[in-house]
PDB file of C-alpha atoms and ligand atoms in Angstrom:
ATOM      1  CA  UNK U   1      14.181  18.108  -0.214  1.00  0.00           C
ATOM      2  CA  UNK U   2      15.537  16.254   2.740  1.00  0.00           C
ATOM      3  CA  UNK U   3      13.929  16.363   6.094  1.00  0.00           C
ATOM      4  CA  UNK U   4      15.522  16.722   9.648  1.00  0.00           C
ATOM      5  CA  UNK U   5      13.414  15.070  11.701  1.00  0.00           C
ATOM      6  CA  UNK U   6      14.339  16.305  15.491  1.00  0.00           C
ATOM      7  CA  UNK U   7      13.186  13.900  18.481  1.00  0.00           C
ATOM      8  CA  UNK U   8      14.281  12.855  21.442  1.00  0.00           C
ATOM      9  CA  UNK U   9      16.972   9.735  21.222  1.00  0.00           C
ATOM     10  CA  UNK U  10      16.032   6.338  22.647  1.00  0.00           C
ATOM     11  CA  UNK U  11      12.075   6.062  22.407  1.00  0.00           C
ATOM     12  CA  UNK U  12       9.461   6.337  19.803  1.00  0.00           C
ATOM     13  CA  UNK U  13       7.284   8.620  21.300  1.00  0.00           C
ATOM     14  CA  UNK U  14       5.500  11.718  19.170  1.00  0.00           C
ATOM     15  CA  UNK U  15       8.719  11.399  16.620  1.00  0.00           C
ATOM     16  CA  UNK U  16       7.524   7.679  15.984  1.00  0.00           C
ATOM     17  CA  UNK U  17       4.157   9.461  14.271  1.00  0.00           C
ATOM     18  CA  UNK U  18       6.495  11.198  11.970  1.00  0.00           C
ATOM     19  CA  UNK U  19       8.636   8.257  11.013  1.00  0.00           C
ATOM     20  CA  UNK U  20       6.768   6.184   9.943  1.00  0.00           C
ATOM     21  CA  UNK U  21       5.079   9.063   7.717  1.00  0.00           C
ATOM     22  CA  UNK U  22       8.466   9.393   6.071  1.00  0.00           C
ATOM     23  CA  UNK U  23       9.323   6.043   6.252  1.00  0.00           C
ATOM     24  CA  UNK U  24       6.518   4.960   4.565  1.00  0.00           C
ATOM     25  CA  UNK U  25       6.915   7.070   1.620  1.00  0.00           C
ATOM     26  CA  UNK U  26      10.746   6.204   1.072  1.00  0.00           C
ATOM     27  CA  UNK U  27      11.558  10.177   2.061  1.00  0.00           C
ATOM     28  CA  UNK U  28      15.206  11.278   2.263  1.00  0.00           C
ATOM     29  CA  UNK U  29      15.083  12.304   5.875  1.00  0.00           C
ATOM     30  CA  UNK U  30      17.509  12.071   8.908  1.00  0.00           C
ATOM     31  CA  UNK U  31      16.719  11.219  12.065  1.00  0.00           C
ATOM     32  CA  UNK U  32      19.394  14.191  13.443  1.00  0.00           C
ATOM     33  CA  UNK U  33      18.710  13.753  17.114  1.00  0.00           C
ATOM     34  CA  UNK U  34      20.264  10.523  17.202  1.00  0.00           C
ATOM     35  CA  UNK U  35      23.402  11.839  15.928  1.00  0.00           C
ATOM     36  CA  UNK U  36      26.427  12.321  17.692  1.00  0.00           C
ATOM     37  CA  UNK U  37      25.626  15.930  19.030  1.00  0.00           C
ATOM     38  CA  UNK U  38      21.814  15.487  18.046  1.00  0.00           C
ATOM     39  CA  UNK U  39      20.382  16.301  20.845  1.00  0.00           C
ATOM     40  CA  UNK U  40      22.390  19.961  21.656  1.00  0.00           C
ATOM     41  CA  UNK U  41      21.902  20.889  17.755  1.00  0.00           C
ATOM     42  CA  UNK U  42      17.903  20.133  18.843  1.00  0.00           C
ATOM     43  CA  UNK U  43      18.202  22.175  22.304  1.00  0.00           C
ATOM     44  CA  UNK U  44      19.480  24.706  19.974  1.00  0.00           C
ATOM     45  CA  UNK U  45      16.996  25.192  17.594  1.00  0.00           C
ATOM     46  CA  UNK U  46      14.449  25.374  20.378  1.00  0.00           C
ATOM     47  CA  UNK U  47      16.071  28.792  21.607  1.00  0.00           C
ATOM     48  CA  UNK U  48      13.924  31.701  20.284  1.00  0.00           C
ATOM     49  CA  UNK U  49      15.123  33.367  16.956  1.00  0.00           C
ATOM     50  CA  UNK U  50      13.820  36.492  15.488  1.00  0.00           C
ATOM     51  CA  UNK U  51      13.017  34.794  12.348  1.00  0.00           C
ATOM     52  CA  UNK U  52      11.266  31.753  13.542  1.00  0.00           C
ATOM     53  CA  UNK U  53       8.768  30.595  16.352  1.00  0.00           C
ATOM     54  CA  UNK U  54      10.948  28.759  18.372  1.00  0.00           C
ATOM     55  CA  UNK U  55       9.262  25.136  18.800  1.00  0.00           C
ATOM     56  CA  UNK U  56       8.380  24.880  22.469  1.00  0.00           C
ATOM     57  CA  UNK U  57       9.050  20.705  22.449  1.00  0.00           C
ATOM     58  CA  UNK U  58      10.295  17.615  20.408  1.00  0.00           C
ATOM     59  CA  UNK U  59       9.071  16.894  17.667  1.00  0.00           C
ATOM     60  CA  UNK U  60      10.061  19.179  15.477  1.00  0.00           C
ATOM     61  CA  UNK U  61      11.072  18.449  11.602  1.00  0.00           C
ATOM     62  CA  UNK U  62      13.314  21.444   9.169  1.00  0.00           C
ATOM     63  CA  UNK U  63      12.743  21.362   5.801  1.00  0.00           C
ATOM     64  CA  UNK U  64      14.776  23.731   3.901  1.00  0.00           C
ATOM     65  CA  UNK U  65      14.568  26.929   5.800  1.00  0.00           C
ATOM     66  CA  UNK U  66      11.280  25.663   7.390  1.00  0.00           C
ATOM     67  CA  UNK U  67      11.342  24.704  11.167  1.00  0.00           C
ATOM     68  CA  UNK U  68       7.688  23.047  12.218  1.00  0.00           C
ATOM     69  CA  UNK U  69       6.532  21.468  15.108  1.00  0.00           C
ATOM     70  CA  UNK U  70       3.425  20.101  17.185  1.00  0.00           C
ATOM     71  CA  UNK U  71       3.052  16.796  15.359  1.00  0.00           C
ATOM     72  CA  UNK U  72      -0.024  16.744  14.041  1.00  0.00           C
ATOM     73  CA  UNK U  73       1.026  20.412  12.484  1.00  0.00           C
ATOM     74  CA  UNK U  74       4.438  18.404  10.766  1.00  0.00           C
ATOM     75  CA  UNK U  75       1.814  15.363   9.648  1.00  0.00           C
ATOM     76  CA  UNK U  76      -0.454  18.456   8.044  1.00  0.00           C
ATOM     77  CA  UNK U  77       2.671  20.008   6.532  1.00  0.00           C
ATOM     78  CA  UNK U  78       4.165  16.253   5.295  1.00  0.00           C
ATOM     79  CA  UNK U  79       0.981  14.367   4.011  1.00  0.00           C
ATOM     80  CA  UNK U  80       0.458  16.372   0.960  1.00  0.00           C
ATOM     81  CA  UNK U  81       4.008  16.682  -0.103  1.00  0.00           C
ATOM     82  CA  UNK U  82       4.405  12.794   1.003  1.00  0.00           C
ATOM     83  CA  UNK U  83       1.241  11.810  -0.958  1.00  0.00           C
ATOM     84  CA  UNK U  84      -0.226  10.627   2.717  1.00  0.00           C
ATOM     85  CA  UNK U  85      -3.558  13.129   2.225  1.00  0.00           C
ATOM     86  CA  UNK U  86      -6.713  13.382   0.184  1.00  0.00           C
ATOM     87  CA  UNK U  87      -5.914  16.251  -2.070  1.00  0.00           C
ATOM     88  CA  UNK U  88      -9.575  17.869  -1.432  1.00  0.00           C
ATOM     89  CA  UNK U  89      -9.615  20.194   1.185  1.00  0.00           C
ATOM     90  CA  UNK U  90     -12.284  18.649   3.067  1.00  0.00           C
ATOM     91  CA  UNK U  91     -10.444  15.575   3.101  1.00  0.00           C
ATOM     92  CA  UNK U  92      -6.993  17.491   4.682  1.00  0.00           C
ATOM     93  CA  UNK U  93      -9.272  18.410   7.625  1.00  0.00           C
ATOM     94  CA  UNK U  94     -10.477  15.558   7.541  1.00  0.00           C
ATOM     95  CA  UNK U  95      -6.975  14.041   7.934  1.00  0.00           C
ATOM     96  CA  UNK U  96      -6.219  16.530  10.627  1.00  0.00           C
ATOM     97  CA  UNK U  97      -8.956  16.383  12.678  1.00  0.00           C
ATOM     98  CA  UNK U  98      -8.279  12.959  13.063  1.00  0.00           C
ATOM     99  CA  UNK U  99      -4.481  13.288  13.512  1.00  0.00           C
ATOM    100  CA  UNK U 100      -5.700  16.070  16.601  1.00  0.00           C
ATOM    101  CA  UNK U 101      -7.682  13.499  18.031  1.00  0.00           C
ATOM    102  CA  UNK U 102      -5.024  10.659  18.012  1.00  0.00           C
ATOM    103  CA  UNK U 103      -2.922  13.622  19.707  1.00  0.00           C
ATOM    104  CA  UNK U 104      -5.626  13.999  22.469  1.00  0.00           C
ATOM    105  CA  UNK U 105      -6.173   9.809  22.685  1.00  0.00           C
ATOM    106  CA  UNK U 106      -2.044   9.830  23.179  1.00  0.00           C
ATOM    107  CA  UNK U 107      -1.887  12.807  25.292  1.00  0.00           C
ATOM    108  CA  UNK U 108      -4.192  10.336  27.985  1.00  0.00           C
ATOM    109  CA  UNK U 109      -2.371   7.145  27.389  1.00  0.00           C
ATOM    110  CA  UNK U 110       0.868   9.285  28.957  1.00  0.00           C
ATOM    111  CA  UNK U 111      -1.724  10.355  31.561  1.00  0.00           C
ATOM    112  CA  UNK U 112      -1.931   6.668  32.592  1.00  0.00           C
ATOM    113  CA  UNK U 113       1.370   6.580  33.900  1.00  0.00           C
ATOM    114  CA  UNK U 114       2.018  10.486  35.038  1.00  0.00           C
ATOM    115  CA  UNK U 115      -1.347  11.208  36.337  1.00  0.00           C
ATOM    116  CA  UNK U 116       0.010  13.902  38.888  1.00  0.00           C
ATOM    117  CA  UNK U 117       2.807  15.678  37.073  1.00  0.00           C
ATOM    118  CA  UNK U 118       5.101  14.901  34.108  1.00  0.00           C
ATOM    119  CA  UNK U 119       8.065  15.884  35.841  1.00  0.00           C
ATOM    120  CA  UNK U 120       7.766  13.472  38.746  1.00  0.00           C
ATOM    121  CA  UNK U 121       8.655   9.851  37.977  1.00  0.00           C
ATOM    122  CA  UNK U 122       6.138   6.700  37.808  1.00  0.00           C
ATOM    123  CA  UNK U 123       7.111   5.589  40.663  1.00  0.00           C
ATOM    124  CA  UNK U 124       6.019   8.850  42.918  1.00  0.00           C
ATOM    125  CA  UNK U 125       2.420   8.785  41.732  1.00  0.00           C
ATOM    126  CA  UNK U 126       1.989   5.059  41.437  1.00  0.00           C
ATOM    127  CA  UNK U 127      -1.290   5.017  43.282  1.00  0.00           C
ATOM    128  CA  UNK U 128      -3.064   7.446  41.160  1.00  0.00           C
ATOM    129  CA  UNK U 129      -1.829   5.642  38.205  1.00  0.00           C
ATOM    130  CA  UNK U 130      -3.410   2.856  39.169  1.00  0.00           C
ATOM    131  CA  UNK U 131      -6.654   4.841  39.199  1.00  0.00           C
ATOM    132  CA  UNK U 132      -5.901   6.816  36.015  1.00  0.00           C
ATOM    133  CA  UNK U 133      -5.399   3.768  34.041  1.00  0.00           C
ATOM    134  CA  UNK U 134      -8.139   1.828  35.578  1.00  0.00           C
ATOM    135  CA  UNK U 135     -10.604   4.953  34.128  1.00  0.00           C
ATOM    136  CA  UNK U 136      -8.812   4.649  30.406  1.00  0.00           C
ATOM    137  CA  UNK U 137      -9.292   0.813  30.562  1.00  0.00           C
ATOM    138  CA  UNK U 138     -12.840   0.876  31.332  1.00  0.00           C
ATOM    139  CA  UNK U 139     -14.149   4.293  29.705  1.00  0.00           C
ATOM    140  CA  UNK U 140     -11.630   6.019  27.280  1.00  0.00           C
ATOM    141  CA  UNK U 141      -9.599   3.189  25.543  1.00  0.00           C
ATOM    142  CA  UNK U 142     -13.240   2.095  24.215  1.00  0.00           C
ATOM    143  CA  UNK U 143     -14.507   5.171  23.620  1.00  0.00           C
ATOM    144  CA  UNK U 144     -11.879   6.326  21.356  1.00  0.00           C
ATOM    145  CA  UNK U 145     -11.455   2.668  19.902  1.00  0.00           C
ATOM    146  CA  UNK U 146     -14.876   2.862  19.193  1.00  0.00           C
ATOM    147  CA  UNK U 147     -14.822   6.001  17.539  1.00  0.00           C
ATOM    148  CA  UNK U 148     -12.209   4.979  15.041  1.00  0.00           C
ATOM    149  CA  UNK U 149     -13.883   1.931  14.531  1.00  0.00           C
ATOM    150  CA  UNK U 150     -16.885   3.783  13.263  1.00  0.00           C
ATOM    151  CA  UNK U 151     -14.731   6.228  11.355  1.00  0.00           C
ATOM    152  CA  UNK U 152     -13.275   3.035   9.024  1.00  0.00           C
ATOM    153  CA  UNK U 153     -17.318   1.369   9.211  1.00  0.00           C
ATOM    154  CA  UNK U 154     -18.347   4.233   7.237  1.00  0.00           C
ATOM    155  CA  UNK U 155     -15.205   3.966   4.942  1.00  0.00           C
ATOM    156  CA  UNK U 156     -15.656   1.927   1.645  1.00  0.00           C
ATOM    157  CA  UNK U 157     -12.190   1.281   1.332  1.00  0.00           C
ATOM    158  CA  UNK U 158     -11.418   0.325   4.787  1.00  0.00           C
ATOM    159  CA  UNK U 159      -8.675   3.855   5.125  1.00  0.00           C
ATOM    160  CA  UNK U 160      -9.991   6.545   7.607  1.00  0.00           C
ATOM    161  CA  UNK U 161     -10.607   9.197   5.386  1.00  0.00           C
ATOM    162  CA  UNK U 162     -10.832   9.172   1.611  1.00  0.00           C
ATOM    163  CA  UNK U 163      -9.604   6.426  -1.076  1.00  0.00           C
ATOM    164  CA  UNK U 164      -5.949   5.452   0.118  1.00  0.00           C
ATOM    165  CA  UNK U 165      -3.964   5.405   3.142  1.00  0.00           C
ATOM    166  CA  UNK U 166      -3.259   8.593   4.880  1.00  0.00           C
ATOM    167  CA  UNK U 167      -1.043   9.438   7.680  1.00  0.00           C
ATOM    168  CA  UNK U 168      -3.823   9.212  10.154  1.00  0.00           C
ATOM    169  CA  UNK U 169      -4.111   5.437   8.892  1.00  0.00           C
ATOM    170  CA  UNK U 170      -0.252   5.010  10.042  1.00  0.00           C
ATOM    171  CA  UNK U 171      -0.550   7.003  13.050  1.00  0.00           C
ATOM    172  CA  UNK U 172      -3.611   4.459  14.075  1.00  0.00           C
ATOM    173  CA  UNK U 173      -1.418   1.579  13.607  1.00  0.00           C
ATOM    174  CA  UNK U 174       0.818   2.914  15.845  1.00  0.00           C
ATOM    175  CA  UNK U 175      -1.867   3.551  18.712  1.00  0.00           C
ATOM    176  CA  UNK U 176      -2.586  -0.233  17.971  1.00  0.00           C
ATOM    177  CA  UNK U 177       0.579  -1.160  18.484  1.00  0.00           C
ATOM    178  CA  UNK U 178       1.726   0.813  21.110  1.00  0.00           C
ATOM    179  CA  UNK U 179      -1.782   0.015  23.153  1.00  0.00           C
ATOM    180  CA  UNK U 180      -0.908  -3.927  22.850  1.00  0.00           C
ATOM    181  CA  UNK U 181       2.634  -3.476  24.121  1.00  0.00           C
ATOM    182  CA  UNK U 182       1.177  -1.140  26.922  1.00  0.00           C
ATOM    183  CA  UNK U 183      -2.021  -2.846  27.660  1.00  0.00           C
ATOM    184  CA  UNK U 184      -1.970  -6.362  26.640  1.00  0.00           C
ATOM    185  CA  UNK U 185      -4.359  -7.942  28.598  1.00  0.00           C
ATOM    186  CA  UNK U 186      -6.899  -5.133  28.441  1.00  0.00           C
ATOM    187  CA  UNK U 187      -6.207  -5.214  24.620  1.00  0.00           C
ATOM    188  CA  UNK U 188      -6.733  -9.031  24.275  1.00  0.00           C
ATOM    189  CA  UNK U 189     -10.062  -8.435  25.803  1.00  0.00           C
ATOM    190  CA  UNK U 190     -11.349  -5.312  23.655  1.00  0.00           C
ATOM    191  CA  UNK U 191      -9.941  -6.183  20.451  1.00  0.00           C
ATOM    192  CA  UNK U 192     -12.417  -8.267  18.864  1.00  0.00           C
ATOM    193  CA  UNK U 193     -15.210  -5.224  19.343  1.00  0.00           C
ATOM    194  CA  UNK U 194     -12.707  -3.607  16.948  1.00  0.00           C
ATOM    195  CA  UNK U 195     -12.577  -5.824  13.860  1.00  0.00           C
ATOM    196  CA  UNK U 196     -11.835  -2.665  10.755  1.00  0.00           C
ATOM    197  CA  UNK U 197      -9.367  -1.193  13.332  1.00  0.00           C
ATOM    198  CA  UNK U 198      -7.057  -4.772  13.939  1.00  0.00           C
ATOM    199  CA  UNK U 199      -7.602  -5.260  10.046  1.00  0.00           C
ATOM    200  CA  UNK U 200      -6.212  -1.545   9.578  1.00  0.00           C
ATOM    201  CA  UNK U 201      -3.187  -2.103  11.730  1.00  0.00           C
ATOM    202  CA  UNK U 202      -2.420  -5.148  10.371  1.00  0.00           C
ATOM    203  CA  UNK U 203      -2.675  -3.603   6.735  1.00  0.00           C
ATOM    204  CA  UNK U 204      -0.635  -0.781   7.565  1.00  0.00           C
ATOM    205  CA  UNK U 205       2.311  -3.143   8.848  1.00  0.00           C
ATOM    206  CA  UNK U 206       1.971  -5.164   5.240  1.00  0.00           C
ATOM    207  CA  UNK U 207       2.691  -2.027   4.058  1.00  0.00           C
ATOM    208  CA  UNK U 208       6.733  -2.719   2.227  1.00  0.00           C
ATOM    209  CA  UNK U 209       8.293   0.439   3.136  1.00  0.00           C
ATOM    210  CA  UNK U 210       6.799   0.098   6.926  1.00  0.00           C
ATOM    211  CA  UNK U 211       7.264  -3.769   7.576  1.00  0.00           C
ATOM    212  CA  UNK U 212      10.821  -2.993   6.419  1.00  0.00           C
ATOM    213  CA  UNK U 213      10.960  -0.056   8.722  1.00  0.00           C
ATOM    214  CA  UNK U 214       9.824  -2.554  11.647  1.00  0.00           C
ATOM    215  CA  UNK U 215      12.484  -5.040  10.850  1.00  0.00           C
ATOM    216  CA  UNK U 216      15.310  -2.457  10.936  1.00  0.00           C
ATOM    217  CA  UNK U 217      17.341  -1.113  13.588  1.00  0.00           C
ATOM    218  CA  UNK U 218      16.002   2.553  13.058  1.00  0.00           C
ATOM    219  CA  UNK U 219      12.336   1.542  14.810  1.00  0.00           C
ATOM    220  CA  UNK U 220      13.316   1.714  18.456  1.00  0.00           C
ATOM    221  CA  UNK U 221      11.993  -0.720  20.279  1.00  0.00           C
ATOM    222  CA  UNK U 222       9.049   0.184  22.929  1.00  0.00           C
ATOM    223  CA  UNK U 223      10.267   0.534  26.055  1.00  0.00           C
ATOM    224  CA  UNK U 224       9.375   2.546  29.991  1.00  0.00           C
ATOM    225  CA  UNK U 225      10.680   5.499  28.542  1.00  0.00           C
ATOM    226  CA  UNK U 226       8.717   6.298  26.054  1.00  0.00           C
ATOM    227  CA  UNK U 227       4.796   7.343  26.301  1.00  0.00           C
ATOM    228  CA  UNK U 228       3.678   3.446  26.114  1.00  0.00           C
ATOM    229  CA  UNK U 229       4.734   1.687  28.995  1.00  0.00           C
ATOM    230  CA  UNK U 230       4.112  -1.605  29.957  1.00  0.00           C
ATOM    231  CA  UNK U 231       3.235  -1.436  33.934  1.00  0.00           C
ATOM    232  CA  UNK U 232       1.415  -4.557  35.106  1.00  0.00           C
ATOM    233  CA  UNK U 233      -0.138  -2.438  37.472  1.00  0.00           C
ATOM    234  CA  UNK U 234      -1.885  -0.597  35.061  1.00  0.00           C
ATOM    235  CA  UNK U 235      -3.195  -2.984  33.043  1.00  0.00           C
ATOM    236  CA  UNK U 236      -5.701  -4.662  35.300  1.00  0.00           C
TER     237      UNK U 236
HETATM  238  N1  GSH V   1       1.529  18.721  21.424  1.00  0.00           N
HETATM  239  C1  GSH V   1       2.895  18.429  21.143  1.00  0.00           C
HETATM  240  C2  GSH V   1       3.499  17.832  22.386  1.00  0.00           C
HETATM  241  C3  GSH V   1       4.990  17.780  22.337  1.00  0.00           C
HETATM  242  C4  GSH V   1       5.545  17.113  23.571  1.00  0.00           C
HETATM  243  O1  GSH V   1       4.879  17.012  24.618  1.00  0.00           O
HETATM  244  N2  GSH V   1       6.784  16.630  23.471  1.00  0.00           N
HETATM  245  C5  GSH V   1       7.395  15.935  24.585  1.00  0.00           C
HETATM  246  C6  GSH V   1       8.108  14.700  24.131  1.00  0.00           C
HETATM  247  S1  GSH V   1       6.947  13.559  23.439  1.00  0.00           S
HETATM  248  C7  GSH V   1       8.376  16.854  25.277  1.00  0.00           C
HETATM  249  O2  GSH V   1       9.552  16.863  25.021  1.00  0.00           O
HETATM  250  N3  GSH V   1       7.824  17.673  26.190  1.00  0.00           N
HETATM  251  C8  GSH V   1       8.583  18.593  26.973  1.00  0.00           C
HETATM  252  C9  GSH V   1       7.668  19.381  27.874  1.00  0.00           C
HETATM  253  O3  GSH V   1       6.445  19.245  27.757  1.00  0.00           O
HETATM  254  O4  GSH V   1       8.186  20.099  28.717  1.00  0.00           O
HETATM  255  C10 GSH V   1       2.993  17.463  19.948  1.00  0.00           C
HETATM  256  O5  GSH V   1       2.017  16.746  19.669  1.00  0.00           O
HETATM  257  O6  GSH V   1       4.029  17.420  19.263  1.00  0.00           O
END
């Protein structure tokens, strides 16, 4: 089956979670936003149909007659057929759960920069940014850093959950990465507290299909569009 993977055009974002899913398993997907026209086939799908629920925001990925959204719901509906999940059932909510919570860690890393509203820019609620970000330095980026940390200590084989690499694996990698291009400094300073989560990015991005991924012109770089920003202001 091929995939249509529908995201928003220019940043990595929520789609970038999904990518590298399908990148890393050599799927036959297109990335159709980024098409000429992408984006209004996209903006179409998102209008209500009787047959479907309509997908209330990017990302959303068909698959044959199958339109899915909220990514941790497309990661749940991928891993299996991608072989990116334990094939127990425990182990798929295992996967998940941890997926969710990435989706909750990301959800406050954009909260960082649009404390106030998502609709207003950075630059109107710079102030309580400041104050946001100096709360996720200090109290959330451990926490959750910490909490994946002693997911992979209790992990014999150094993967989140089960005996090979899942999806949540690649979608911690990408918190890694995105956190260092975001938070630099901060991240210098906390990394070391975090020894089976830098191994597990660095793994990940040895990982064939995804270092060639990273090398190619399909990963967009990171950049003050997408939900990692780098602000000096909001890195302490
Ligand atoms: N919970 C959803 C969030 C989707 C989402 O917030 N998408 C953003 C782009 S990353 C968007 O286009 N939001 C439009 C809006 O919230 O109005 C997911 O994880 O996929």
């Amino acid at each position: 089956v091929r995939y249509f993977l529908y995201y928003w055009p220019g940043i990595q974002g929520r789609g970038e979670f999904v990518r590298l899913a399908l990148e890393d398993a050599g799927a036959d997907y297109v990335d159709a936003a980024r098409a000429p026209g992408g984006v209004a086939a996209m903006m179409r799908l998102m209008r209500a149909r009787a047959s479907t629920v309509a997908p209330f925001a990017p990302p959303f990925l068909q698959a044959g007659r199958l339109l899915i959204a909220q990514t941790a719901n497309i990661l749940l509906f991928l891993g299996p057929r991608l072989g990116l999940a334990p094939v127990s059932e425990s182990g798929r909510h295992a996967v998940h759960q941890l997926q969710l919570t990435i989706a909750d860690w990301l959800g406050e890393v954009h909260d960082t920069h649009h404390p106030i509203a998502s609709g207003l820019y950075y630059a109107q609620q710079k102030a309580a940014a400041r104050q946001r970000a100096a709360d996720f330095r200090r109290h959330r980026l451990p926490k959750f850093l910490g909490y994946f940390e002693s997911v992979l200590r209790g992990s014999p084989r150094g993967y989140l959950a089960g005996r090979a690499c899942s999806y949540a694996d690649l979608s911690l990698f990408q918190m890694v990465a995105g956190l260092r291009y975001a938070f630099p400094q901060a991240m210098a300073r906390l990394e070391r507290k975090y020894p089976r989560t830098v191994a597990l990015h660095a793994r990940v991005a040895a990982r064939p299909r995804v270092a060639a991924y990273l090398a190619s012109p399909r990963r967009i770089a990171f950049n003050e569009q997408g939900i990692f920003r780098r602000y000096p202001a909001l890195d302490g």
